[in-house]
Every structure is written in C-alpha cells, then in structure tokens.
PDB file of C-alpha atoms and ligand atoms in Angstrom:
ATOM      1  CA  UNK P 547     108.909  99.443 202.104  1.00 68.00           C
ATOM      2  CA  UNK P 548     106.730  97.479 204.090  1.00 72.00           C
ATOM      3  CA  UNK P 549     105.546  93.863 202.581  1.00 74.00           C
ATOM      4  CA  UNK P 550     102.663  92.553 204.499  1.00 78.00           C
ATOM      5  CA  UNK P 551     102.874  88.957 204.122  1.00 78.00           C
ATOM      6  CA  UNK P 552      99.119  87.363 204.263  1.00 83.00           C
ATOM      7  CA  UNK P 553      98.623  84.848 207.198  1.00 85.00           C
ATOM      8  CA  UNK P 554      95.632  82.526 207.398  1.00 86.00           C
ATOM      9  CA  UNK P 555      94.592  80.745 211.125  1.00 89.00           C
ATOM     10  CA  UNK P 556      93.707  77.431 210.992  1.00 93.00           C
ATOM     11  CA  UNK P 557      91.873  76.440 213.750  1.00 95.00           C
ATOM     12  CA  UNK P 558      91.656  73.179 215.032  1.00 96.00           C
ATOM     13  CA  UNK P 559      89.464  71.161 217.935  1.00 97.00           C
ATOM     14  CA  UNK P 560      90.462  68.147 219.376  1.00 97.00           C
ATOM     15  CA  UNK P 561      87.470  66.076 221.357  1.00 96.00           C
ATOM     16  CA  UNK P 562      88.296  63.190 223.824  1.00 97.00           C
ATOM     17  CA  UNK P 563      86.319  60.366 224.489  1.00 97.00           C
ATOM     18  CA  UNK P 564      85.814  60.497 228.491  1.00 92.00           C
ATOM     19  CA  UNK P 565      85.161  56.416 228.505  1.00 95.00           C
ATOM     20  CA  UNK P 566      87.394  55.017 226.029  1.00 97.00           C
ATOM     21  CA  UNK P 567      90.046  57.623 225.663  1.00 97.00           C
ATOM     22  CA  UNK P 568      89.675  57.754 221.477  1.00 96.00           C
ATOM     23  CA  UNK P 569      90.886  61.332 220.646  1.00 96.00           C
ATOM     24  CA  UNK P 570      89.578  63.121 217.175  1.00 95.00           C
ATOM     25  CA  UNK P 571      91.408  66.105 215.574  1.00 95.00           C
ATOM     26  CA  UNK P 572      88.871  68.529 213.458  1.00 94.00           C
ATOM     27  CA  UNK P 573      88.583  71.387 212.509  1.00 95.00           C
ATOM     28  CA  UNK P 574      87.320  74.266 214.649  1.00 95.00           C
ATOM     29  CA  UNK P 575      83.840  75.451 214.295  1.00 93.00           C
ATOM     30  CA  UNK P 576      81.887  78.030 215.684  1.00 93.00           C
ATOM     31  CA  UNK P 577      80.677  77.458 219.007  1.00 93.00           C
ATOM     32  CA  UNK P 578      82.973  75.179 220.217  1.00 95.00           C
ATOM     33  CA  UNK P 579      83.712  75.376 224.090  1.00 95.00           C
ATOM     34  CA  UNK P 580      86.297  73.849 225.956  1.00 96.00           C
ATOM     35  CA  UNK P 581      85.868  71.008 228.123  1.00 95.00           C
ATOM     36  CA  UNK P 582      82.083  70.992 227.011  1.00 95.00           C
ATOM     37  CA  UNK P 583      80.525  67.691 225.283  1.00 91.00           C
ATOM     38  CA  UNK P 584      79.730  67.796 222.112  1.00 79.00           C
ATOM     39  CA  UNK P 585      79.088  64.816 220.202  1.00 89.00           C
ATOM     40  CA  UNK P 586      78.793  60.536 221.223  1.00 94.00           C
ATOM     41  CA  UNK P 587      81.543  58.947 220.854  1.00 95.00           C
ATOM     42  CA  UNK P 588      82.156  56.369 217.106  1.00 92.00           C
ATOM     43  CA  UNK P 589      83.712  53.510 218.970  1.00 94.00           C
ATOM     44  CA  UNK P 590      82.175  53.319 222.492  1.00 96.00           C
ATOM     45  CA  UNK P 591      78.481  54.781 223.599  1.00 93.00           C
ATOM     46  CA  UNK P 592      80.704  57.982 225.288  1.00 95.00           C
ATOM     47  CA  UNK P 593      80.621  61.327 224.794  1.00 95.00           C
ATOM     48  CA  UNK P 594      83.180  63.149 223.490  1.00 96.00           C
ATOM     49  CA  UNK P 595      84.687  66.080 225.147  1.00 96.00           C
ATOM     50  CA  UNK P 596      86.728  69.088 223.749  1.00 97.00           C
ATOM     51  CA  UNK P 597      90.121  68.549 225.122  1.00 97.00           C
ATOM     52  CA  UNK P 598      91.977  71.348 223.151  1.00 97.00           C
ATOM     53  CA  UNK P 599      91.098  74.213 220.441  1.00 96.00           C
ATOM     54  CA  UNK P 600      94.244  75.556 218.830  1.00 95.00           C
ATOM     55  CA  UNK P 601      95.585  77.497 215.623  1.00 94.00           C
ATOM     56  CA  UNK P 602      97.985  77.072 212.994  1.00 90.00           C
ATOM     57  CA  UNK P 603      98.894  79.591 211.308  1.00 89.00           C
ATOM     58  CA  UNK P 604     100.431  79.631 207.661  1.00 85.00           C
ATOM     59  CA  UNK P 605     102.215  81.954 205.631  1.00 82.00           C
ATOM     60  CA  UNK P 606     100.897  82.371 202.210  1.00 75.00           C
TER      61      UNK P 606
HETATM   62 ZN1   ZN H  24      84.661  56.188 223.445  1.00 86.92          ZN
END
C-alpha cells in the first residue's frame, strides 16, 4: 500500500537593493527573473534586484 503524502511548494523571491543593500523576502510570483530589477527600492531611491527565488516545500 502506497500512501501518497500531499506536498505543497512554497516559493519564495528575495530582491536586493543594489545601492543600499536592504534585502526583502516575498513570495514568488509569476514572472519573476533572476538578477532582473523589479521594483524601487522603500528606503533609498534604488532599485531592487532579485537576488534569489527558492522553494519550501511542506508536508501536509
Ligand atoms: Zn536601497
């Protein structure tokens, strides 16, 4: 007897600020690139940059 056990995948982005440094975890949405800027930056006039996209995955 097999149980399948029901995993969900979290995915998360994490965007750098290239000028102050600031780093912001969120969560992943579509379209996201690596290394491409995405939005301006809440505590300098930056842009942030998407340092990292990664999944976590939990057992339910
Ligand atoms: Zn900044």
């Amino acid at each position: 007897m097999i149980f399948k056990k029901k995993k969900i995948t979290l995915e998360y982005t994490v965007e750098k600020c290239s000028k102050c440094g600031v780093e912001e975890k969120r969560k992943y949405s579509e379209g996201d690139v690596l290394f491409s800027q995405c939005s301006k930056c809440t505590s300098c006039d930056g842009m942030m940059m998407i340092e990292k996209i990664f999944g976590e995955s939990l057992e339910q």
